[in-house]
Short mmCIF file of C-alpha atoms in Angstrom, two decimals:
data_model
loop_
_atom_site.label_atom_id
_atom_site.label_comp_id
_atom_site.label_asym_id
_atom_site.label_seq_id
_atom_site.Cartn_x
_atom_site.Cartn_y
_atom_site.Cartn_z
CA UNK A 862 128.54 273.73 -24.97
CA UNK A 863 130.78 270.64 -24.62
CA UNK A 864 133.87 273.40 -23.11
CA UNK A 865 130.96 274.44 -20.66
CA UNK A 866 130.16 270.44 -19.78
CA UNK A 867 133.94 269.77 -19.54
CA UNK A 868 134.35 272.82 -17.05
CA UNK A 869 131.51 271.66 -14.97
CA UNK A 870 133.15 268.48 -14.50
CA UNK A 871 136.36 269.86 -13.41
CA UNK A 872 134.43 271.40 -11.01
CA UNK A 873 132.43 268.46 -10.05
CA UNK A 874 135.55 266.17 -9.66
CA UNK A 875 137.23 268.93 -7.57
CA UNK A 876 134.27 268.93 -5.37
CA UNK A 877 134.68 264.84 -4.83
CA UNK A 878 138.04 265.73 -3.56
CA UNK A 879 137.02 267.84 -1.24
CA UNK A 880 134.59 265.46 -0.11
CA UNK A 881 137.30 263.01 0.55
CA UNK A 882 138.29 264.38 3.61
CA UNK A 883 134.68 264.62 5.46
CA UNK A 884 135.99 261.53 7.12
CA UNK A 885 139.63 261.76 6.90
CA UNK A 886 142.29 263.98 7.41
CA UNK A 887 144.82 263.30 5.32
CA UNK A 888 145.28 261.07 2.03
CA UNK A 889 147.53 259.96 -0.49
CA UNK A 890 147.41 260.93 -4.49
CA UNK A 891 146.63 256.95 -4.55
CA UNK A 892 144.03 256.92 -1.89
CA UNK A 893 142.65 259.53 -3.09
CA UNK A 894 141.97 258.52 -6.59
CA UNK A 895 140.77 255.32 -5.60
CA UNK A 896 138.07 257.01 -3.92
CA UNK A 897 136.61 259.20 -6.32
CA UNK A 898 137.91 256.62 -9.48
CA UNK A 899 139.84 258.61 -11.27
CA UNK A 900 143.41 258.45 -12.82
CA UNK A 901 146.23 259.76 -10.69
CA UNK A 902 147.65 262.06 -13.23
CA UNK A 903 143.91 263.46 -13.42
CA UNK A 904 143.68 263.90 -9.49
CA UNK A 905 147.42 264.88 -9.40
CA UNK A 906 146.17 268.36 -11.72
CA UNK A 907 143.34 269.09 -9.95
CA UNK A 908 144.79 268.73 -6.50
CA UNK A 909 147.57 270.96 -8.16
CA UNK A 910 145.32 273.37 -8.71
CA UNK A 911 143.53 273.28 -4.87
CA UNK A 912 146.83 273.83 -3.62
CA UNK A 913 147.28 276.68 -5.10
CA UNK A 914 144.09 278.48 -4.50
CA UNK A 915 144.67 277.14 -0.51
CA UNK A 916 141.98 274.47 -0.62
CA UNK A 917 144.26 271.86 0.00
CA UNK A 918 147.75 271.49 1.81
CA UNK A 919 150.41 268.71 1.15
CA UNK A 920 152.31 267.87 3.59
CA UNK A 921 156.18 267.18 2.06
CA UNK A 922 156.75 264.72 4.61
CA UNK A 923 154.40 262.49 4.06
CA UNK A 924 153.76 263.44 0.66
CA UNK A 925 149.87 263.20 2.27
CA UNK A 926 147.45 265.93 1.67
CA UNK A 927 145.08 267.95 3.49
CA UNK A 928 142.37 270.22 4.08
CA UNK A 929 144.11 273.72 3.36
CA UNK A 930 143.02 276.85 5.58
CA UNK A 931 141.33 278.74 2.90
CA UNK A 932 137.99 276.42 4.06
CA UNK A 933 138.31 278.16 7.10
CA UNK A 934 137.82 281.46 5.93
CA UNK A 935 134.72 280.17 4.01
CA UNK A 936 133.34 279.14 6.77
CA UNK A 937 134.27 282.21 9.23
CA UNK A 938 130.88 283.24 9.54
CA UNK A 939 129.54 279.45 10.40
CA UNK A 940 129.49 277.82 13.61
CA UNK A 941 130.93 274.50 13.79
CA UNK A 942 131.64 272.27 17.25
CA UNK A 943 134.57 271.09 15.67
CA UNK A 944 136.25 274.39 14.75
CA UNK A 945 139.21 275.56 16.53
CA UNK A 946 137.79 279.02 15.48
CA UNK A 947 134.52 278.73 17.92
CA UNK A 948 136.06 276.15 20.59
CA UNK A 949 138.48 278.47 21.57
CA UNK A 950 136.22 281.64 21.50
CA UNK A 951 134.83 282.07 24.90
CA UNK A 952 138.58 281.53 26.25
CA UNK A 953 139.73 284.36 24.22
CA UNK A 954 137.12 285.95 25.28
CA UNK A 955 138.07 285.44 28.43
CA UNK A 956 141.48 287.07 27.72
CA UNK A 957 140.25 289.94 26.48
CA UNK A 958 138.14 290.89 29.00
CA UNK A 959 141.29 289.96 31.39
CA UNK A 960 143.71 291.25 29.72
CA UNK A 961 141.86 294.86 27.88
CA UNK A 962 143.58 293.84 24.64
CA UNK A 963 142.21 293.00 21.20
CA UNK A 964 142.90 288.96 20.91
CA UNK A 965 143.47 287.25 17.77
CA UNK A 966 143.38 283.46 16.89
CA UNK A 967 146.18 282.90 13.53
CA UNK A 968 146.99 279.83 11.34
CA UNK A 969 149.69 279.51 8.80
CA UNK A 970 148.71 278.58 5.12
CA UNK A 971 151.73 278.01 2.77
CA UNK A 972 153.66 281.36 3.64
CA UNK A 973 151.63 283.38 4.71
CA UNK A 974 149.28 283.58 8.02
CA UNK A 975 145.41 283.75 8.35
CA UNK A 976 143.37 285.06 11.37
CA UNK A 977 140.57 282.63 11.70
CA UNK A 978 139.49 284.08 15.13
CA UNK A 979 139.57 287.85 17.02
CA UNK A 980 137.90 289.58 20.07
CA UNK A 981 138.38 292.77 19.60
CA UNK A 982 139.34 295.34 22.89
CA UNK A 983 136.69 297.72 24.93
CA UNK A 984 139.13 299.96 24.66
CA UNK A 985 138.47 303.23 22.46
CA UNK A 986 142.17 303.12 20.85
CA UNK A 987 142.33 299.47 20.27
CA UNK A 988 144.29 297.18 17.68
CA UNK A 989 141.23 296.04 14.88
CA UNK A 990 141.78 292.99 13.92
CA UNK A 991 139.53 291.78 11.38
CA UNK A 992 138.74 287.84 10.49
CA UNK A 993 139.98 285.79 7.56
CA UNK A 994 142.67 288.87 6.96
CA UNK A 995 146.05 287.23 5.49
CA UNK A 996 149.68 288.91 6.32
CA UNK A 997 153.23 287.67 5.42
CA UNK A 998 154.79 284.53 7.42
CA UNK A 999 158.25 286.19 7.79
CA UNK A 1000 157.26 289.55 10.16
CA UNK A 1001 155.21 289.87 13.52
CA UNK A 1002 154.85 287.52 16.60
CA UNK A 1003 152.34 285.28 15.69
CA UNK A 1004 154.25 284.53 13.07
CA UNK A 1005 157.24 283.74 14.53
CA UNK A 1006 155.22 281.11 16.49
CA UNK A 1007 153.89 279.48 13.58
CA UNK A 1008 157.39 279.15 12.30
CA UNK A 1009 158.89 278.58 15.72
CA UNK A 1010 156.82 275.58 16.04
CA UNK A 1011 156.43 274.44 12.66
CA UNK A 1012 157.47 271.17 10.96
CA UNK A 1013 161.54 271.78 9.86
CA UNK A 1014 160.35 271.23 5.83
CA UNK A 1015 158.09 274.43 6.44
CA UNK A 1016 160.68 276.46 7.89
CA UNK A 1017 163.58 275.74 4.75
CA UNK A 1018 160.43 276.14 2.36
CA UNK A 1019 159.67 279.72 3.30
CA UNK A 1020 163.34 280.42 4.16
CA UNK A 1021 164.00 279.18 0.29
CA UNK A 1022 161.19 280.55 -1.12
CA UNK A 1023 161.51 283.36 -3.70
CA UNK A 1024 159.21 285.67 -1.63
CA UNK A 1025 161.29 286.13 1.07
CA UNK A 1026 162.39 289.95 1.20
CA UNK A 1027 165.60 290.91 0.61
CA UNK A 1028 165.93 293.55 3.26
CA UNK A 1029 165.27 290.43 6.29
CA UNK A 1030 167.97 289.58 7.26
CA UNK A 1031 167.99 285.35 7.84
CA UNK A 1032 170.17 285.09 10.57
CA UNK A 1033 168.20 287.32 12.95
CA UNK A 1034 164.60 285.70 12.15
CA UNK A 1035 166.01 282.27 12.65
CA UNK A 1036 167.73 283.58 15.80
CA UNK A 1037 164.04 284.84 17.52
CA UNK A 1038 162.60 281.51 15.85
CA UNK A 1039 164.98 279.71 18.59
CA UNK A 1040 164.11 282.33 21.23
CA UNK A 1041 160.52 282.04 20.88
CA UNK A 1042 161.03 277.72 21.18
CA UNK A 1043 163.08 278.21 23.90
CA UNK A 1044 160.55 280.98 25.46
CA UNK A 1045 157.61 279.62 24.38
CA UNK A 1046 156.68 283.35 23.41
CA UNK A 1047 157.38 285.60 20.68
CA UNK A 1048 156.94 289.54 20.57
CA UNK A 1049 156.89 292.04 18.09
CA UNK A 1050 156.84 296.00 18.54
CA UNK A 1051 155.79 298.33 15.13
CA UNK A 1052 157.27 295.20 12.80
CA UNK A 1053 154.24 295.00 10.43
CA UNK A 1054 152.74 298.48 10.90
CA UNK A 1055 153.32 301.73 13.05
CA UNK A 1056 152.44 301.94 16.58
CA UNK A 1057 151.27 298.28 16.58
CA UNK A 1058 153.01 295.58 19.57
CA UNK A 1059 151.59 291.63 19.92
CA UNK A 1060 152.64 288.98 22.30
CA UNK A 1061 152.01 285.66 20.88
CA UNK A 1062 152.38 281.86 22.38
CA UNK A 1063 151.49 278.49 20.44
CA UNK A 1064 148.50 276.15 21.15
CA UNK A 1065 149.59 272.83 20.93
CA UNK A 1066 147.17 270.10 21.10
CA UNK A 1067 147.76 266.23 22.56
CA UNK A 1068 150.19 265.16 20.88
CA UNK A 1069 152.48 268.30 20.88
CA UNK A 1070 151.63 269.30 17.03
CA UNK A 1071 150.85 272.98 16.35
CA UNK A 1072 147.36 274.04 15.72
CA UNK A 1073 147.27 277.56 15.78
CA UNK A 1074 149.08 281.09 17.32
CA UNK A 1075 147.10 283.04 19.89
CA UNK A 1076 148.10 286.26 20.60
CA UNK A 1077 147.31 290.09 22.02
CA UNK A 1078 147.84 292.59 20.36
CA UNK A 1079 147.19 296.91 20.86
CA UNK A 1080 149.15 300.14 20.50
CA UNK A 1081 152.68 299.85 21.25
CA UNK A 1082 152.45 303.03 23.56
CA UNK A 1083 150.07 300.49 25.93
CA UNK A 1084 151.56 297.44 25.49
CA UNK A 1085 154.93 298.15 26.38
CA UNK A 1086 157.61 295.28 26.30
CA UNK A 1087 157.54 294.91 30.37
CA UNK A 1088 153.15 294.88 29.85
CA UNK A 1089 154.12 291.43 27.46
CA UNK A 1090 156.38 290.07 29.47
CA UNK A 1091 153.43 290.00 32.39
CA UNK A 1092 150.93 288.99 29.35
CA UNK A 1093 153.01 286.49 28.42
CA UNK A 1094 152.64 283.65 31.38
CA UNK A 1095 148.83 284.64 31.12
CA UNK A 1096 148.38 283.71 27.29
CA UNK A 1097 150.45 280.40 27.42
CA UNK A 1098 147.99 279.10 30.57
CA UNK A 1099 145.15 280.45 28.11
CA UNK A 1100 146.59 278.69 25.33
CA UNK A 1101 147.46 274.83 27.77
CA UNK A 1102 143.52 275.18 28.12
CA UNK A 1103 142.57 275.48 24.55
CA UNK A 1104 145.36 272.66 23.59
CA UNK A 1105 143.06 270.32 25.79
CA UNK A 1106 139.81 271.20 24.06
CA UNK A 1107 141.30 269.61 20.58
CA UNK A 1108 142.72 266.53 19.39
#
């Protein structure tokens, strides 16, 4: 009984961390256990322990944390104001509808990326992207773009990391990292699966920070590599819009 009190607890403190950031959107280890009064070496494990089931992100930089993307996948099927997810929906929309493709809304969470938001194409052979799916960081456009326009620490710490695949070769991937800066585009033709091409661009919001990929995506026999290069102007116009709508 007193295992099961201590466990509920843990829980309950993890919870007040949580809670920390209704009204802020990053902290410190030291703010942070000020505000639920707690020892640091007490918050430091159980902010450990967020972090690695995606709850919460720290940011090496600042050595601040933050809400990680994992609460976004929680709350795909809820509609929030706020959320990047359902602001930018009727513009993708929008795009699909302009463009006949299947559109897809992607955020980056420790090395790998999430799709938080999709429209899928009228089309009867169409690219099916489901929500809240997860794929590797290191392969496909949208991923290039979260890289591209990523901090610098998050591009040596999945470079570094111990995942990375020994078949990719570094020198290339960091090559179409600077050609999607430079371009402000990245695209990708049967990369992650057969028969599969995407276009992506980055939405950036005021003050030039990255807050998500948006991309289209289909069969590669469709979109062709000329079709992206005409999609291409289209989505980063799409995507200057949606940077406005957020802070």
């Amino acid at each position: 009984m007193e295992d099961g009190k201590l466990t509920v607890r843990a829980v309950e403190r993890a919870l007040d961390i949580l809670l920390c950031f209704a009204d802020s959107s990053d902290l410190s280890l030291t703010e942070i256990a000020l505000r639920v009064s707690l020892h640091k070496s007490t918050v430091h494990r159980l902010l450990a322990s967020l972090e690695g089931k995606g709850f919460i992100i720290r940011d090496p930089s600042s050595d601040k944390y933050r809400l990680g993307f994992r609460i976004w996948e929680l709350s795909a099927n809820l509609t929030h104001s706020d959320d990047p997810a359902q602001i930018f929906l009727p513009e993708m929309e929008r795009l699909r509808d302009q463009l006949d493709e299947t559109i897809s809304l992607y955020v980056s969470d420790r090395f790998e990326r999430v799709r938080v938001q999709a429209v899928q194409s009228n089309q009867a052979i169409r690219r099916v992207a489901p929500i809240g799916a997860r794929m590797p960081l290191y392969v496909g456009a949208s991923s290039k773009i979260l890289v591209a326009f990523a901090e610098p620490e998050v591009q040596e710490a999945l470079l570094t990391s111990p995942g990375w695949p020994a078949s990719l070769d570094q020198g290339s991937f960091k090559q179409q990292l600077a050609e999607a800066k430079m371009l402000g585009f990245a695209t990708s033709v049967e990369e992650r699966e057969p028969g599969a091409a995407a276009v992506a661009v980055p939405i950036l919001n005021g003050a030039h920070r990255l807050v998500a990929a948006l991309a289209v995506s289909g069969p590669s026999n469709r979109l062709t590599l000329e079709k992206m290069m005409e999609h291409a102007p289209v989505l980063m116009e799409a995507a200057r819009r949606m940077g406005k709508m957020v802070i």
